[in-house]
């Protein structure tokens, strides 16, 4: 036992890394693909693979200009290697989660020391946001890694005078743009500009290898955009840049979230448990911190990390559309600042990290796997296959009169066939994609109630609480419940030949 304890003590970074790898891979084959976001990515990659198209994202047979290509390439590679399944879909988010921890350790070691690096990596890898994103089939872990790499390359070039490293910053910025869009160039550029102004070193901008750097950036980050424009013209430009970038910044997709304290809550909950530890220590050491601020005794690295973290939060707070994952690029600088701040409490940090790790493992199997099943159409798709409905029309019931649609793209992903969304003919025009509006996201197939085939068996997927409303929509139809589970009911319906009027 003494030998084991001694090994663990002398190999702490390797032990911590191994533990993180186990956590991010554990249960990935059991976590169902959920709605509404994961299923969009998974189904898009599945359709691209089926079509043999590795350039143009597509979903429900339509071209889909929601996100750039890089994350879809990850899914395509994983589906090709492991098959189209949950483990494959979650493989690269797990890989980039580990890379983000290594990136945190590397940068903290470069600007401080090994002890700070270990604590920073432990803090970063045991936040609640990290646990969530390491399992989520979304772009964020990839985006965060490339985004952080831009600023790390910049600072190392700036501090060391090795200006060839600036080209690495342009390279990673290209990959960031290829993962998330223009924000991958604009926001890192804004951060480094503000930092240089704060340090009164704005002239450094003249030495940032702009000509070769921009050539690299455009080759890496711009080539796919150019090809997409050549293939799809202004439809791609208007939808991708207009709706999914400009509109997202100007008009809140979810108005209830557009509040001034949104990202304060995200910090408290997403950076937990460390947000509360740091705030307690700040309160306890307030006078010491005030004295250091007055004396301007903070290192240049600390100033850079603080500017980085602050501007990411302020920038996204100014955006109308807000999501829980948007400020994740601030977590690396916050983790390093926290690791440095808690350096004298290294033992406590390691114990709390270990406890958090254990809690996440319990939550994974006790909560995450069941909750993902509830937020997925996997069981519904299995029920459809068991009912042998392949020769019948299958539709999904939504209720637009209540300004509400709950369409499970994951059901389509697992079932393997498109499922139209039922809607009244009068409402059909209102939800069609087009123009500068959020209707651009309504790319699922639609079918009017009036166009349901008469005297023919139709299977309708309906949320169980909405079953009464469905019966009201089809008052003269014969409805028989053939499946009920996971909050979803499948109804076997025969609509009279005379179409009802809506």
XYZ file of C-alpha atoms in Angstrom:
502
model
C 0.000 0.000 0.000
C 2.874 2.354 0.751
C 4.248 1.803 -2.758
C 0.873 2.568 -4.306
C 0.497 5.716 -2.198
C 4.006 6.810 -3.123
C 3.343 6.204 -6.825
C 0.102 8.195 -6.682
C 1.899 11.016 -4.897
C 4.768 11.249 -7.386
C 2.599 10.774 -10.484
C -0.294 13.062 -9.602
C -0.669 14.698 -13.047
C -0.780 11.304 -14.790
C -3.220 9.883 -12.241
C -5.466 12.937 -12.621
C -5.319 12.680 -16.416
C -6.212 8.982 -16.342
C -9.147 9.727 -14.043
C -10.427 12.443 -16.392
C -10.168 10.103 -19.390
C -12.183 7.448 -17.564
C -14.864 9.976 -16.571
C -15.340 11.528 -20.023
C -15.635 8.101 -21.692
C -17.722 6.359 -19.034
C -21.329 5.658 -19.987
C -21.089 7.277 -23.410
C -22.632 4.278 -25.131
C -25.614 4.418 -22.763
C -26.379 8.139 -22.963
C -29.188 8.545 -25.489
C -29.007 11.323 -28.085
C -31.205 14.101 -26.711
C -33.372 16.898 -28.071
C -33.354 19.575 -29.186
C -29.647 20.222 -29.903
C -27.688 16.957 -29.885
C -30.088 15.285 -32.283
C -29.673 18.066 -34.875
C -25.922 17.462 -35.027
C -26.215 13.676 -34.990
C -28.931 13.497 -37.643
C -27.094 15.990 -39.880
C -23.899 13.939 -39.771
C -25.876 10.742 -40.363
C -27.516 12.201 -43.481
C -24.206 13.602 -44.754
C -22.590 10.189 -44.363
C -25.501 8.507 -46.136
C -25.288 11.021 -49.007
C -21.494 10.801 -49.208
C -21.400 14.592 -48.898
C -18.645 15.870 -46.584
C -19.028 19.570 -47.427
C -22.681 20.642 -47.121
C -24.507 19.918 -43.847
C -28.010 18.595 -44.472
C -30.965 17.512 -42.358
C -34.389 16.091 -43.352
C -33.042 16.130 -46.894
C -32.524 19.923 -46.772
C -29.261 21.828 -46.704
C -28.684 23.123 -43.172
C -26.628 26.267 -42.553
C -26.713 26.348 -38.751
C -23.033 25.715 -37.933
C -19.729 25.425 -39.837
C -18.300 22.094 -40.866
C -15.576 21.085 -38.399
C -17.765 19.430 -35.751
C -19.646 17.558 -38.465
C -16.302 16.253 -39.727
C -15.642 14.936 -36.236
C -19.004 13.145 -36.181
C -18.464 11.775 -39.690
C -15.063 10.408 -38.689
C -16.459 8.853 -35.503
C -19.495 7.347 -37.273
C -17.195 5.890 -39.923
C -14.881 4.397 -37.294
C -17.362 3.204 -34.646
C -20.704 3.028 -36.430
C -23.680 5.350 -36.046
C -24.283 5.105 -32.306
C -24.155 7.074 -29.067
C -20.537 6.246 -28.235
C -19.370 7.485 -31.629
C -21.410 10.694 -31.351
C -19.848 11.474 -27.952
C -16.312 10.363 -28.817
C -14.789 13.632 -30.043
C -16.438 15.810 -27.371
C -14.695 13.477 -24.891
C -11.389 13.717 -26.775
C -11.472 17.516 -26.839
C -12.443 17.589 -23.170
C -9.174 15.821 -22.353
C -7.292 18.146 -24.708
C -8.800 21.148 -22.907
C -7.520 19.850 -19.556
C -4.055 19.297 -21.054
C -4.190 22.782 -22.581
C -4.984 24.281 -19.188
C -2.102 22.402 -17.576
C 0.306 23.375 -20.364
C -0.474 27.089 -20.270
C -0.476 27.340 -16.483
C 2.886 25.575 -16.382
C 4.274 27.949 -19.018
C 3.253 31.134 -17.233
C 3.565 29.912 -13.634
C 4.794 26.494 -12.430
C 3.897 22.799 -12.150
C 2.004 23.160 -8.867
C -0.222 25.881 -10.264
C -0.659 23.865 -13.457
C -1.890 20.780 -11.595
C -4.361 22.726 -9.455
C -5.627 24.676 -12.484
C -6.183 21.507 -14.493
C -7.969 19.853 -11.550
C -10.229 22.872 -11.149
C -11.000 23.096 -14.879
C -11.688 19.364 -15.165
C -14.055 19.186 -12.195
C -16.442 22.063 -12.878
C -20.059 21.140 -13.520
C -19.864 22.763 -16.977
C -16.912 20.564 -17.915
C -18.780 17.428 -16.845
C -21.793 18.420 -18.940
C -19.859 19.499 -22.042
C -17.585 16.449 -21.981
C -20.699 14.345 -22.612
C -22.664 16.676 -24.890
C -22.891 16.188 -28.663
C -22.355 19.881 -29.396
C -19.552 22.018 -30.802
C -18.439 23.683 -27.576
C -15.533 21.522 -26.378
C -13.929 21.704 -29.817
C -14.592 25.439 -30.082
C -13.200 26.133 -26.599
C -9.984 24.228 -27.322
C -9.267 26.150 -30.539
C -10.411 29.485 -29.074
C -8.111 29.082 -26.074
C -5.261 27.974 -28.327
C -5.516 31.285 -30.220
C -4.982 33.335 -27.069
C -2.337 31.000 -25.643
C -0.300 31.212 -28.864
C -0.694 34.991 -28.872
C 0.458 35.443 -25.271
C 3.429 33.099 -25.631
C 4.490 34.987 -28.766
C 4.007 38.327 -27.051
C 5.885 37.368 -23.890
C 8.759 35.461 -25.487
C 9.298 37.688 -28.497
C 9.056 34.631 -30.775
C 6.779 36.335 -33.237
C 6.549 33.293 -35.482
C 4.127 31.969 -32.833
C 1.644 34.595 -33.975
C 1.138 32.484 -37.079
C 0.010 29.645 -34.799
C -2.594 32.026 -33.368
C -3.911 32.722 -36.882
C -3.948 28.974 -37.609
C -6.020 28.180 -34.527
C -8.290 31.129 -35.252
C -9.008 29.565 -38.636
C -10.008 26.318 -36.927
C -12.158 28.254 -34.456
C -13.996 29.975 -37.323
C -14.399 26.585 -38.975
C -16.022 25.296 -35.771
C -18.294 28.147 -34.687
C -18.177 31.028 -37.135
C -16.881 34.638 -37.211
C -16.783 34.817 -33.410
C -13.655 32.647 -33.559
C -11.737 35.546 -35.089
C -13.515 38.609 -33.735
C -13.610 37.829 -30.014
C -9.994 36.614 -29.557
C -8.900 39.633 -31.612
C -10.890 41.962 -29.359
C -9.404 40.387 -26.219
C -5.801 40.694 -27.366
C -6.425 44.268 -28.555
C -7.799 45.325 -25.167
C -4.944 43.568 -23.368
C -2.322 45.354 -25.473
C -4.030 48.686 -24.798
C -4.161 47.973 -21.059
C -0.441 47.180 -21.124
C 0.227 50.182 -23.370
C 1.808 47.929 -25.969
C -0.543 48.583 -28.896
C 2.465 48.860 -31.228
C 2.876 45.106 -30.868
C 0.012 44.829 -33.356
C 2.460 45.907 -36.038
C 4.629 42.842 -35.388
C 1.947 40.134 -35.465
C 2.931 38.588 -38.815
C -0.257 39.752 -40.500
C 0.556 38.805 -44.092
C 1.574 35.157 -43.543
C -0.878 34.911 -40.645
C -3.878 36.013 -42.700
C -2.816 33.710 -45.528
C -2.872 30.796 -43.073
C -6.148 31.973 -41.525
C -7.912 32.273 -44.877
C -6.598 28.929 -46.112
C -7.686 27.108 -42.937
C -10.794 29.020 -41.945
C -12.002 30.498 -45.216
C -11.742 27.663 -47.736
C -14.915 25.867 -46.617
C -16.906 29.124 -46.642
C -15.728 29.836 -50.174
C -16.734 26.372 -51.370
C -20.142 26.695 -49.670
C -20.732 30.049 -51.349
C -19.824 28.579 -54.735
C -22.213 25.661 -54.129
C -25.150 27.454 -52.503
C -24.737 31.157 -53.245
C -26.528 33.818 -51.223
C -28.848 31.286 -49.606
C -25.868 30.138 -47.527
C -24.679 33.693 -46.824
C -28.126 34.985 -45.811
C -28.951 32.034 -43.565
C -25.583 31.338 -41.965
C -24.335 34.891 -41.471
C -27.715 36.615 -41.424
C -29.879 34.375 -39.244
C -27.422 32.280 -37.269
C -24.933 35.058 -36.524
C -26.369 38.560 -36.978
C -29.924 37.735 -35.864
C -28.638 35.663 -32.945
C -26.656 38.668 -31.704
C -29.463 41.188 -32.215
C -32.652 39.290 -31.331
C -33.007 36.927 -28.372
C -33.922 33.428 -29.495
C -35.268 32.811 -25.973
C -36.405 36.179 -24.602
C -36.733 34.914 -21.026
C -32.942 34.397 -20.859
C -31.998 37.908 -21.987
C -31.417 39.280 -18.474
C -28.421 41.134 -17.001
C -27.614 38.451 -14.418
C -27.720 35.461 -16.805
C -23.973 34.817 -16.966
C -23.517 35.547 -13.270
C -25.735 32.533 -12.652
C -23.826 30.540 -15.272
C -20.565 31.336 -13.452
C -21.997 30.321 -10.073
C -23.508 27.079 -11.356
C -21.208 26.188 -14.263
C -17.940 26.886 -12.433
C -19.201 25.138 -9.297
C -17.956 23.992 -6.868
C -15.005 26.333 -7.427
C -17.084 29.488 -7.918
C -18.222 29.304 -4.294
C -14.747 28.398 -3.020
C -13.165 31.340 -4.824
C -15.848 33.800 -3.721
C -15.420 32.693 -0.093
C -11.655 33.116 -0.332
C -12.037 36.534 -1.983
C -14.235 37.649 0.909
C -11.796 36.231 3.440
C -8.749 37.861 1.794
C -10.416 41.063 0.642
C -8.027 43.457 2.363
C -5.014 41.635 0.947
C -6.470 41.817 -2.580
C -7.292 45.514 -2.216
C -3.716 46.217 -1.221
C -2.384 44.284 -4.216
C -4.700 46.113 -6.607
C -3.623 49.465 -5.150
C 0.029 48.494 -5.473
C -0.530 47.048 -8.973
C 1.425 43.986 -7.944
C -0.310 41.517 -10.257
C 1.808 39.826 -12.920
C 1.318 40.454 -16.621
C 0.040 36.887 -16.988
C -2.621 37.511 -14.330
C -3.715 40.704 -16.089
C -4.010 38.808 -19.389
C -6.065 36.015 -17.800
C -8.342 38.524 -16.079
C -8.931 40.546 -19.265
C -9.602 37.310 -21.161
C -12.169 36.006 -18.632
C -13.868 39.366 -18.128
C -14.277 40.217 -21.818
C -15.694 36.807 -22.739
C -18.418 37.247 -20.117
C -19.128 40.887 -21.010
C -19.189 40.196 -24.742
C -21.772 37.427 -24.523
C -23.796 39.346 -21.967
C -24.194 42.045 -24.626
C -25.508 39.495 -27.123
C -29.294 39.170 -27.241
C -29.296 35.383 -27.531
C -27.834 33.657 -24.500
C -26.900 30.011 -23.952
C -25.416 28.223 -20.961
C -22.308 27.201 -22.928
C -21.361 30.525 -24.532
C -18.974 31.731 -21.785
C -17.082 28.440 -21.525
C -13.973 30.032 -23.174
C -13.623 32.044 -19.943
C -13.240 28.920 -17.820
C -9.581 28.256 -18.690
C -8.344 31.677 -17.521
C -10.659 31.491 -14.505
C -9.324 28.032 -13.628
C -5.711 29.210 -13.816
C -6.472 32.318 -11.752
C -8.270 30.131 -9.217
C -5.401 27.625 -9.168
C -2.935 30.413 -8.475
C -5.224 32.013 -5.890
C -5.692 28.696 -4.038
C -2.056 27.639 -4.246
C -1.655 27.669 -0.471
C -4.656 25.364 -0.147
C -3.420 22.680 -2.537
C -4.446 19.813 -0.282
C -8.002 21.145 -0.012
C -8.206 21.643 -3.797
C -7.139 18.050 -4.454
C -9.624 16.645 -1.940
C -12.505 18.713 -3.317
C -11.551 17.746 -6.880
C -11.583 14.065 -5.893
C -14.946 14.473 -4.155
C -16.410 16.284 -7.188
C -15.094 13.532 -9.443
C -16.862 10.899 -7.325
C -20.099 12.906 -7.349
C -20.004 13.192 -11.141
C -19.539 9.460 -11.484
C -22.596 8.827 -9.324
C -24.624 11.473 -11.187
C -23.657 9.961 -14.531
C -25.328 6.636 -13.847
C -27.966 7.721 -11.319
C -29.199 10.853 -13.107
C -27.607 11.655 -16.485
C -28.398 8.372 -18.232
C -32.078 8.294 -17.111
C -32.548 12.012 -17.862
C -31.074 11.631 -21.354
C -33.507 8.793 -21.987
C -36.380 11.096 -21.011
C -35.137 13.819 -23.359
C -34.702 11.431 -26.267
C -36.932 9.742 -28.808
C -34.903 6.519 -28.666
C -37.675 4.522 -26.951
C -40.321 5.977 -29.275
C -38.310 4.930 -32.334
C -37.917 1.433 -30.880
C -41.683 1.280 -30.299
C -42.347 2.299 -33.919
C -40.106 -0.492 -35.151
C -41.822 -3.008 -32.855
C -45.211 -1.902 -34.191
C -44.066 -2.652 -37.760
C -45.285 0.687 -39.101
C -42.891 0.878 -42.042
C -45.738 0.700 -44.580
C -47.798 3.401 -42.874
C -47.513 7.158 -42.524
C -45.941 8.260 -39.215
C -46.436 11.875 -38.101
C -45.670 13.997 -35.043
C -48.294 16.120 -33.280
C -47.511 19.753 -32.424
C -49.817 22.488 -31.201
C -49.062 25.897 -32.710
C -52.192 27.453 -31.242
C -50.337 27.309 -27.943
C -47.192 28.846 -29.490
C -45.432 25.592 -28.873
C -43.713 22.860 -30.817
C -41.929 19.893 -29.370
C -40.465 18.018 -32.283
C -38.136 15.162 -31.368
C -35.427 15.089 -34.013
C -33.869 12.237 -32.037
C -36.855 10.049 -32.964
C -35.972 10.575 -36.629
C -32.288 9.858 -35.875
C -33.116 6.515 -34.257
C -36.078 5.578 -36.466
C -34.275 6.265 -39.731
C -37.165 7.891 -41.632
C -38.446 11.461 -41.757
C -41.523 12.141 -39.643
C -43.721 15.103 -40.735
C -44.994 17.598 -38.169
C -48.793 18.000 -38.128
C -50.051 21.549 -38.429
C -53.185 23.382 -39.562
C -53.196 24.640 -43.131
C -53.795 28.221 -41.978
C -50.696 28.040 -39.787
C -48.454 26.354 -42.323
C -47.317 29.535 -44.028
C -46.384 31.141 -40.682
C -43.765 28.498 -39.849
C -42.106 28.093 -43.225
C -38.378 28.981 -43.225
C -37.466 32.170 -45.006
C -36.316 35.718 -44.393
C -34.444 37.065 -41.392
C -36.321 35.140 -38.701
C -36.015 32.116 -36.426
C -38.253 30.233 -38.868
C -34.980 29.345 -40.588
C -34.726 26.571 -37.992
C -38.032 24.996 -39.098
C -36.525 22.633 -41.635
C -38.438 19.555 -40.516
C -41.125 18.277 -42.926
C -44.685 19.545 -42.297
C -48.062 18.019 -43.095
C -51.438 19.748 -42.738
C -54.240 17.975 -40.870
C -56.394 18.571 -43.937
C -53.951 16.573 -46.059
C -53.943 13.428 -43.926
C -54.937 10.489 -46.134
C -58.532 9.395 -45.546
C -59.592 5.902 -44.452
C -55.928 4.950 -44.068
C -54.008 3.946 -40.948
C -51.753 6.756 -39.676
C -49.531 6.562 -36.605
C -49.324 9.799 -34.616
C -46.615 10.516 -32.032
C -47.963 12.747 -29.290
C -46.760 13.903 -25.904
C -49.073 12.163 -23.450
C -50.311 15.406 -21.781
C -51.289 16.744 -25.231
C -53.460 13.762 -26.143
C -56.681 15.615 -25.310
C -55.745 18.413 -27.731
C -55.014 15.859 -30.452
C -58.465 14.339 -30.010
C -59.905 17.828 -30.351
C -58.023 18.297 -33.623
C -59.302 15.000 -35.031
C -62.810 14.732 -33.534
C -64.232 12.377 -36.160
C -61.247 10.054 -36.355
C -60.877 6.618 -34.820
C -57.950 6.874 -32.372
C -56.387 3.907 -30.606
C -53.425 4.128 -28.208
C -50.871 1.495 -29.220
C -47.892 2.629 -27.135
C -47.359 4.758 -24.074
C -44.067 5.399 -22.323
C -41.495 8.027 -21.440
C -44.170 10.729 -21.567
C -45.038 9.871 -25.168
C -48.084 8.181 -26.675
C -48.327 6.630 -30.132
C -51.833 6.689 -31.512
C -53.126 4.571 -34.373
C -55.545 6.795 -36.266
C -57.957 6.375 -39.141
C -59.126 9.752 -40.486
C -62.434 9.825 -42.378
C -62.095 10.375 -46.099
C -63.857 13.735 -45.771
C -61.087 16.054 -44.619
C -62.047 18.225 -41.675
C -61.814 21.989 -42.085
C -59.507 23.974 -39.852
